[in-house]
Amino acid sequence: MTQLPLPSPRAIHVVAHRGASHEHAEHTMAAYRQAIADGADALECDVRLTADRKLVCVHDRRVERTSDGRGVVSEMTYAQLAALDFGRWKGEEHTGARVLLFEDLLREALAADRPVGLAVETKHPTRAGGRLEAELVRVLKEYGLADGAGGRVEVMSFSRSALTRLHRLAPGLPTVYLIERAVRPPRPPFAGHAGPGIDLVRRDPGLVGRLRAKGLRVRVWTVDEPEDVELCVRLGVETIITNRPRQVREQLDGLLATR
């Protein structure tokens, strides 16, 4: 397959990892509004299903790290989660942030004064199983976003099974196969993007070229350090996922100015 052309720094998409999570508690509306203000091209979020089948933006299986409560997300109702403070961040445990419904984040992105995408990761393994992807697609269909039109939403997963389910439910929805460990990269199922972590890319920079040689676009997570941004640019990465969207965008613009 023909090697994809290298993108310029300006063409590299900057995706805010759980929002501008270096500035605000992750997965909070404040973090996402900051990311939009900082110029992020898209907002990354993790989604899980509550016991009453609400899609919420929470990374961990349990709530202890990011809230003042205890419990497993999938065993709690939305009302129980909404009673907790999810503002735990950098030692501040009571900032008043509430658990974020995915649909509220979606509306926020759509209401922005410029096109802002969503990069949604479905978390596995989970007791919800395929119900997680089914509910996500149901919500996206309500907003006319499940067919991939306009490229406003893409779904990411480390699970090949999850990507297969997504393709069956919404064949036009762009998907990203996330990669955490060094493997001989297969062609991801139904995915046009591959997403290795920055630690893996540092250890094996040639992985990016091998993925691109398969016709895959490459996004790397989570890229916060200037030297890692430069590495991604040199390797031809199309998308950078970062906790620091403003700083990364400024660095990319600076690199463009010197060319």
mmCIF file of N, CA and C in Angstrom, residues 106-204:
data_model
loop_
_atom_site.group_PDB
_atom_site.id
_atom_site.type_symbol
_atom_site.label_atom_id
_atom_site.label_comp_id
_atom_site.label_asym_id
_atom_site.label_seq_id
_atom_site.Cartn_x
_atom_site.Cartn_y
_atom_site.Cartn_z
ATOM 1 N N LEU A 106 -21.291 16.226 24.199
ATOM 2 C CA LEU A 106 -21.594 16.283 22.772
ATOM 3 C C LEU A 106 -22.256 17.612 22.410
ATOM 4 N N ARG A 107 -23.212 18.025 23.217
ATOM 5 C CA ARG A 107 -23.884 19.301 22.953
ATOM 6 C C ARG A 107 -22.903 20.467 23.063
ATOM 7 N N GLU A 108 -22.012 20.402 24.020
ATOM 8 C CA GLU A 108 -21.017 21.466 24.185
ATOM 9 C C GLU A 108 -20.131 21.581 22.951
ATOM 10 N N ALA A 109 -19.694 20.452 22.432
ATOM 11 C CA ALA A 109 -18.853 20.470 21.236
ATOM 12 C C ALA A 109 -19.623 21.026 20.038
ATOM 13 N N LEU A 110 -20.863 20.626 19.894
ATOM 14 C CA LEU A 110 -21.667 21.083 18.758
ATOM 15 C C LEU A 110 -21.993 22.574 18.853
ATOM 16 N N ALA A 111 -22.009 23.097 20.076
ATOM 17 C CA ALA A 111 -22.344 24.505 20.273
ATOM 18 C C ALA A 111 -21.142 25.433 20.124
ATOM 19 N N ALA A 112 -19.961 24.889 19.948
ATOM 20 C CA ALA A 112 -18.752 25.713 19.823
ATOM 21 C C ALA A 112 -18.855 26.609 18.588
ATOM 22 N N ASP A 113 -18.134 27.726 18.612
ATOM 23 C CA ASP A 113 -18.208 28.686 17.511
ATOM 24 C C ASP A 113 -17.335 28.299 16.323
ATOM 25 N N ARG A 114 -16.813 27.092 16.349
ATOM 26 C CA ARG A 114 -16.038 26.531 15.238
ATOM 27 C C ARG A 114 -16.200 25.019 15.307
ATOM 28 N N PRO A 115 -15.876 24.299 14.245
ATOM 29 C CA PRO A 115 -16.014 22.837 14.304
ATOM 30 C C PRO A 115 -15.064 22.225 15.333
ATOM 31 N N VAL A 116 -15.615 21.497 16.275
ATOM 32 C CA VAL A 116 -14.827 20.788 17.296
ATOM 33 C C VAL A 116 -15.284 19.333 17.297
ATOM 34 N N GLY A 117 -14.340 18.429 17.117
ATOM 35 C CA GLY A 117 -14.678 17.018 17.050
ATOM 36 C C GLY A 117 -14.679 16.352 18.410
ATOM 37 N N LEU A 118 -15.112 15.096 18.411
ATOM 38 C CA LEU A 118 -15.076 14.262 19.607
ATOM 39 C C LEU A 118 -14.356 12.963 19.271
ATOM 40 N N ALA A 119 -13.422 12.583 20.126
ATOM 41 C CA ALA A 119 -12.730 11.298 20.023
ATOM 42 C C ALA A 119 -13.135 10.492 21.252
ATOM 43 N N VAL A 120 -13.994 9.515 21.049
ATOM 44 C CA VAL A 120 -14.651 8.805 22.149
ATOM 45 C C VAL A 120 -14.028 7.429 22.307
ATOM 46 N N GLU A 121 -13.514 7.146 23.507
ATOM 47 C CA GLU A 121 -12.976 5.813 23.779
ATOM 48 C C GLU A 121 -13.976 5.004 24.595
ATOM 49 N N THR A 122 -14.363 3.852 24.086
ATOM 50 C CA THR A 122 -15.217 2.946 24.863
ATOM 51 C C THR A 122 -14.315 2.068 25.714
ATOM 52 N N LYS A 123 -14.615 2.021 27.017
ATOM 53 C CA LYS A 123 -13.733 1.355 27.975
ATOM 54 C C LYS A 123 -14.109 -0.116 28.123
ATOM 55 N N HIS A 124 -13.093 -0.961 27.993
ATOM 56 C CA HIS A 124 -13.263 -2.413 28.136
ATOM 57 C C HIS A 124 -12.061 -2.974 28.895
ATOM 58 N N PRO A 125 -12.242 -4.112 29.579
ATOM 59 C CA PRO A 125 -13.488 -4.884 29.705
ATOM 60 C C PRO A 125 -14.468 -4.207 30.663
ATOM 61 N N THR A 126 -15.749 -4.484 30.439
ATOM 62 C CA THR A 126 -16.798 -3.926 31.280
ATOM 63 C C THR A 126 -17.977 -4.877 31.308
ATOM 64 N N ARG A 127 -18.707 -4.848 32.403
ATOM 65 C CA ARG A 127 -19.880 -5.712 32.508
ATOM 66 C C ARG A 127 -20.957 -5.318 31.510
ATOM 67 N N ALA A 128 -20.878 -4.090 30.981
ATOM 68 C CA ALA A 128 -21.852 -3.646 29.984
ATOM 69 C C ALA A 128 -21.678 -4.370 28.660
ATOM 70 N N GLY A 129 -20.458 -4.843 28.390
ATOM 71 C CA GLY A 129 -20.207 -5.540 27.137
ATOM 72 C C GLY A 129 -20.603 -4.699 25.935
ATOM 73 N N GLY A 130 -21.270 -5.340 24.963
ATOM 74 C CA GLY A 130 -21.666 -4.654 23.745
ATOM 75 C C GLY A 130 -22.724 -3.594 23.936
ATOM 76 N N ARG A 131 -23.370 -3.559 25.090
ATOM 77 C CA ARG A 131 -24.378 -2.524 25.333
ATOM 78 C C ARG A 131 -23.754 -1.135 25.320
ATOM 79 N N LEU A 132 -22.472 -1.063 25.648
ATOM 80 C CA LEU A 132 -21.790 0.232 25.661
ATOM 81 C C LEU A 132 -21.758 0.832 24.260
ATOM 82 N N GLU A 133 -21.306 0.060 23.277
ATOM 83 C CA GLU A 133 -21.268 0.567 21.907
ATOM 84 C C GLU A 133 -22.675 0.817 21.372
ATOM 85 N N ALA A 134 -23.618 -0.048 21.733
ATOM 86 C CA ALA A 134 -24.993 0.124 21.251
ATOM 87 C C ALA A 134 -25.589 1.434 21.744
ATOM 88 N N GLU A 135 -25.362 1.765 23.002
ATOM 89 C CA GLU A 135 -25.907 3.013 23.540
ATOM 90 C C GLU A 135 -25.201 4.222 22.939
ATOM 91 N N LEU A 136 -23.907 4.110 22.746
ATOM 92 C CA LEU A 136 -23.180 5.217 22.124
ATOM 93 C C LEU A 136 -23.707 5.483 20.717
ATOM 94 N N VAL A 137 -23.877 4.445 19.935
ATOM 95 C CA VAL A 137 -24.387 4.621 18.575
ATOM 96 C C VAL A 137 -25.812 5.170 18.599
ATOM 97 N N ARG A 138 -26.613 4.722 19.548
ATOM 98 C CA ARG A 138 -27.984 5.237 19.648
ATOM 99 C C ARG A 138 -27.979 6.753 19.851
ATOM 100 N N VAL A 139 -27.132 7.227 20.771
ATOM 101 C CA VAL A 139 -27.056 8.664 21.030
ATOM 102 C C VAL A 139 -26.554 9.409 19.795
ATOM 103 N N LEU A 140 -25.518 8.880 19.157
ATOM 104 C CA LEU A 140 -24.974 9.551 17.974
ATOM 105 C C LEU A 140 -26.002 9.617 16.853
ATOM 106 N N LYS A 141 -26.813 8.583 16.705
ATOM 107 C CA LYS A 141 -27.850 8.603 15.674
ATOM 108 C C LYS A 141 -28.869 9.701 15.934
ATOM 109 N N GLU A 142 -29.168 9.957 17.202
ATOM 110 C CA GLU A 142 -30.119 11.021 17.531
ATOM 111 C C GLU A 142 -29.638 12.377 17.023
ATOM 112 N N TYR A 143 -28.315 12.538 16.960
ATOM 113 C CA TYR A 143 -27.740 13.808 16.529
ATOM 114 C C TYR A 143 -27.257 13.758 15.074
ATOM 115 N N GLY A 144 -27.548 12.672 14.388
ATOM 116 C CA GLY A 144 -27.141 12.552 12.997
ATOM 117 C C GLY A 144 -25.653 12.416 12.805
ATOM 118 N N LEU A 145 -24.977 11.822 13.777
ATOM 119 C CA LEU A 145 -23.515 11.753 13.747
ATOM 120 C C LEU A 145 -22.972 10.335 13.659
ATOM 121 N N ALA A 146 -23.828 9.360 13.440
ATOM 122 C CA ALA A 146 -23.372 7.967 13.448
ATOM 123 C C ALA A 146 -22.925 7.474 12.077
ATOM 124 N N ASP A 147 -23.069 8.306 11.054
ATOM 125 C CA ASP A 147 -22.694 7.854 9.715
ATOM 126 C C ASP A 147 -21.346 8.399 9.269
ATOM 127 N N GLY A 148 -20.665 9.116 10.173
ATOM 128 C CA GLY A 148 -19.355 9.652 9.833
ATOM 129 C C GLY A 148 -19.399 10.952 9.065
ATOM 130 N N ALA A 149 -20.563 11.470 8.802
ATOM 131 C CA ALA A 149 -20.690 12.701 8.030
ATOM 132 C C ALA A 149 -19.971 13.854 8.735
ATOM 133 N N GLY A 150 -19.103 14.501 8.000
ATOM 134 C CA GLY A 150 -18.394 15.655 8.548
ATOM 135 C C GLY A 150 -17.233 15.303 9.456
ATOM 136 N N GLY A 151 -17.074 14.042 9.791
ATOM 137 C CA GLY A 151 -15.952 13.630 10.624
ATOM 138 C C GLY A 151 -15.955 14.238 12.008
ATOM 139 N N ARG A 152 -17.124 14.572 12.546
ATOM 140 C CA ARG A 152 -17.174 15.226 13.851
ATOM 141 C C ARG A 152 -16.914 14.257 15.017
ATOM 142 N N VAL A 153 -17.217 12.976 14.829
ATOM 143 C CA VAL A 153 -17.058 12.004 15.902
ATOM 144 C C VAL A 153 -16.312 10.786 15.380
ATOM 145 N N GLU A 154 -15.385 10.299 16.184
ATOM 146 C CA GLU A 154 -14.710 9.034 15.905
ATOM 147 C C GLU A 154 -14.631 8.261 17.207
ATOM 148 N N VAL A 155 -14.599 6.953 17.095
ATOM 149 C CA VAL A 155 -14.601 6.103 18.289
ATOM 150 C C VAL A 155 -13.308 5.307 18.345
ATOM 151 N N MET A 156 -12.717 5.241 19.532
ATOM 152 C CA MET A 156 -11.445 4.571 19.736
ATOM 153 C C MET A 156 -11.629 3.425 20.719
ATOM 154 N N SER A 157 -10.795 2.396 20.561
ATOM 155 C CA SER A 157 -10.827 1.303 21.526
ATOM 156 C C SER A 157 -9.557 0.477 21.422
ATOM 157 N N PHE A 158 -9.144 -0.102 22.561
ATOM 158 C CA PHE A 158 -8.101 -1.109 22.571
ATOM 159 C C PHE A 158 -8.665 -2.475 22.204
ATOM 160 N N SER A 159 -9.985 -2.588 22.178
ATOM 161 C CA SER A 159 -10.660 -3.854 21.959
ATOM 162 C C SER A 159 -11.034 -4.037 20.491
ATOM 163 N N ARG A 160 -10.480 -5.078 19.866
ATOM 164 C CA ARG A 160 -10.845 -5.382 18.479
ATOM 165 C C ARG A 160 -12.320 -5.769 18.387
ATOM 166 N N SER A 161 -12.820 -6.455 19.422
ATOM 167 C CA SER A 161 -14.228 -6.847 19.432
ATOM 168 C C SER A 161 -15.136 -5.624 19.438
ATOM 169 N N ALA A 162 -14.736 -4.602 20.210
ATOM 170 C CA ALA A 162 -15.537 -3.383 20.270
ATOM 171 C C ALA A 162 -15.574 -2.694 18.907
ATOM 172 N N LEU A 163 -14.439 -2.658 18.219
ATOM 173 C CA LEU A 163 -14.407 -2.034 16.901
ATOM 174 C C LEU A 163 -15.260 -2.820 15.899
ATOM 175 N N THR A 164 -15.251 -4.129 16.023
ATOM 176 C CA THR A 164 -16.087 -4.958 15.153
ATOM 177 C C THR A 164 -17.560 -4.673 15.402
ATOM 178 N N ARG A 165 -17.943 -4.571 16.679
ATOM 179 C CA ARG A 165 -19.331 -4.251 17.008
ATOM 180 C C ARG A 165 -19.732 -2.893 16.444
ATOM 181 N N LEU A 166 -18.840 -1.920 16.585
ATOM 182 C CA LEU A 166 -19.138 -0.583 16.079
ATOM 183 C C LEU A 166 -19.359 -0.603 14.573
ATOM 184 N N HIS A 167 -18.533 -1.357 13.870
ATOM 185 C CA HIS A 167 -18.684 -1.425 12.416
ATOM 186 C C HIS A 167 -20.038 -2.013 12.043
ATOM 187 N N ARG A 168 -20.483 -3.010 12.781
ATOM 188 C CA ARG A 168 -21.788 -3.609 12.491
ATOM 189 C C ARG A 168 -22.932 -2.645 12.791
ATOM 190 N N LEU A 169 -22.774 -1.859 13.867
ATOM 191 C CA LEU A 169 -23.839 -0.941 14.275
ATOM 192 C C LEU A 169 -23.865 0.331 13.433
ATOM 193 N N ALA A 170 -22.685 0.808 13.060
ATOM 194 C CA ALA A 170 -22.577 2.084 12.330
ATOM 195 C C ALA A 170 -21.382 2.003 11.391
ATOM 196 N N PRO A 171 -21.552 1.380 10.230
ATOM 197 C CA PRO A 171 -20.420 1.138 9.329
ATOM 198 C C PRO A 171 -19.672 2.389 8.897
ATOM 199 N N GLY A 172 -20.345 3.544 8.878
ATOM 200 C CA GLY A 172 -19.687 4.764 8.427
ATOM 201 C C GLY A 172 -18.947 5.529 9.501
ATOM 202 N N LEU A 173 -19.038 5.078 10.738
ATOM 203 C CA LEU A 173 -18.422 5.806 11.851
ATOM 204 C C LEU A 173 -16.914 5.549 11.881
ATOM 205 N N PRO A 174 -16.084 6.593 11.817
ATOM 206 C CA PRO A 174 -14.630 6.392 11.858
ATOM 207 C C PRO A 174 -14.185 5.779 13.183
ATOM 208 N N THR A 175 -13.257 4.818 13.102
ATOM 209 C CA THR A 175 -12.776 4.151 14.314
ATOM 210 C C THR A 175 -11.258 4.147 14.359
ATOM 211 N N VAL A 176 -10.751 4.052 15.583
ATOM 212 C CA VAL A 176 -9.312 4.087 15.842
ATOM 213 C C VAL A 176 -8.942 2.886 16.702
ATOM 214 N N TYR A 177 -7.961 2.121 16.256
ATOM 215 C CA TYR A 177 -7.478 0.978 17.023
ATOM 216 C C TYR A 177 -6.310 1.434 17.887
ATOM 217 N N LEU A 178 -6.511 1.465 19.197
ATOM 218 C CA LEU A 178 -5.473 1.897 20.127
ATOM 219 C C LEU A 178 -4.499 0.749 20.416
ATOM 220 N N ILE A 179 -3.219 1.103 20.524
ATOM 221 C CA ILE A 179 -2.161 0.108 20.725
ATOM 222 C C ILE A 179 -1.350 0.499 21.943
ATOM 223 N N GLU A 180 -1.211 -0.415 22.876
ATOM 224 C CA GLU A 180 -0.465 -0.133 24.102
ATOM 225 C C GLU A 180 0.856 -0.879 24.179
ATOM 226 N N ARG A 181 0.899 -2.097 23.641
ATOM 227 C CA ARG A 181 2.101 -2.919 23.736
ATOM 228 C C ARG A 181 2.711 -3.119 22.356
ATOM 229 N N ALA A 182 4.019 -3.413 22.369
ATOM 230 C CA ALA A 182 4.722 -3.651 21.117
ATOM 231 C C ALA A 182 4.217 -4.941 20.488
ATOM 232 N N VAL A 183 3.629 -4.817 19.332
ATOM 233 C CA VAL A 183 3.138 -5.976 18.593
ATOM 234 C C VAL A 183 3.465 -5.766 17.121
ATOM 235 N N ARG A 184 3.477 -6.850 16.391
ATOM 236 C CA ARG A 184 3.560 -6.705 14.939
ATOM 237 C C ARG A 184 2.203 -6.173 14.488
ATOM 238 N N PRO A 185 2.151 -4.926 14.043
ATOM 239 C CA PRO A 185 0.844 -4.291 13.858
ATOM 240 C C PRO A 185 0.009 -4.946 12.768
ATOM 241 N N PRO A 186 -1.130 -5.529 13.147
ATOM 242 C CA PRO A 186 -2.043 -6.041 12.137
ATOM 243 C C PRO A 186 -2.839 -4.895 11.538
ATOM 244 N N ARG A 187 -3.497 -5.163 10.451
ATOM 245 C CA ARG A 187 -4.434 -4.165 9.952
ATOM 246 C C ARG A 187 -5.603 -4.122 10.926
ATOM 247 N N PRO A 188 -5.807 -3.022 11.648
ATOM 248 C CA PRO A 188 -6.901 -2.977 12.622
ATOM 249 C C PRO A 188 -8.251 -3.231 11.965
ATOM 250 N N PRO A 189 -9.136 -3.909 12.653
ATOM 251 C CA PRO A 189 -10.439 -4.226 12.058
ATOM 252 C C PRO A 189 -11.265 -2.972 11.809
ATOM 253 N N PHE A 190 -11.550 -2.718 10.547
ATOM 254 C CA PHE A 190 -12.450 -1.627 10.161
ATOM 255 C C PHE A 190 -11.941 -0.249 10.592
ATOM 256 N N ALA A 191 -10.683 -0.120 10.944
ATOM 257 C CA ALA A 191 -10.172 1.158 11.441
ATOM 258 C C ALA A 191 -9.274 1.817 10.404
ATOM 259 N N GLY A 192 -9.382 3.137 10.298
ATOM 260 C CA GLY A 192 -8.518 3.891 9.414
ATOM 261 C C GLY A 192 -7.369 4.550 10.145
ATOM 262 N N HIS A 193 -7.434 4.528 11.477
ATOM 263 C CA HIS A 193 -6.386 5.105 12.308
ATOM 264 C C HIS A 193 -5.863 4.046 13.280
ATOM 265 N N ALA A 194 -4.587 4.168 13.604
ATOM 266 C CA ALA A 194 -3.999 3.383 14.686
ATOM 267 C C ALA A 194 -3.475 4.351 15.732
ATOM 268 N N GLY A 195 -3.570 3.967 17.006
ATOM 269 C CA GLY A 195 -3.209 4.881 18.081
ATOM 270 C C GLY A 195 -2.247 4.286 19.087
ATOM 271 N N PRO A 196 -0.945 4.321 18.814
ATOM 272 C CA PRO A 196 0.025 3.860 19.811
ATOM 273 C C PRO A 196 0.274 4.915 20.886
ATOM 274 N N GLY A 197 0.680 4.460 22.067
ATOM 275 C CA GLY A 197 1.053 5.375 23.135
ATOM 276 C C GLY A 197 2.442 5.933 22.912
ATOM 277 N N ILE A 198 2.727 7.090 23.504
ATOM 278 C CA ILE A 198 4.016 7.745 23.301
ATOM 279 C C ILE A 198 5.171 6.905 23.840
ATOM 280 N N ASP A 199 4.972 6.156 24.924
ATOM 281 C CA ASP A 199 6.043 5.305 25.433
ATOM 282 C C ASP A 199 6.450 4.272 24.389
ATOM 283 N N LEU A 200 5.489 3.696 23.723
ATOM 284 C CA LEU A 200 5.760 2.715 22.678
ATOM 285 C C LEU A 200 6.466 3.362 21.496
ATOM 286 N N VAL A 201 6.047 4.561 21.126
ATOM 287 C CA VAL A 201 6.663 5.258 19.999
ATOM 288 C C VAL A 201 8.103 5.627 20.325
ATOM 289 N N ARG A 202 8.360 6.029 21.567
ATOM 290 C CA ARG A 202 9.747 6.338 21.941
ATOM 291 C C ARG A 202 10.633 5.101 21.798
ATOM 292 N N ARG A 203 10.122 3.941 22.252
ATOM 293 C CA ARG A 203 10.912 2.703 22.199
ATOM 294 C C ARG A 203 11.066 2.182 20.782
ATOM 295 N N ASP A 204 10.069 2.431 19.942
ATOM 296 C CA ASP A 204 10.068 1.871 18.593
ATOM 297 C C ASP A 204 9.546 2.912 17.611
#
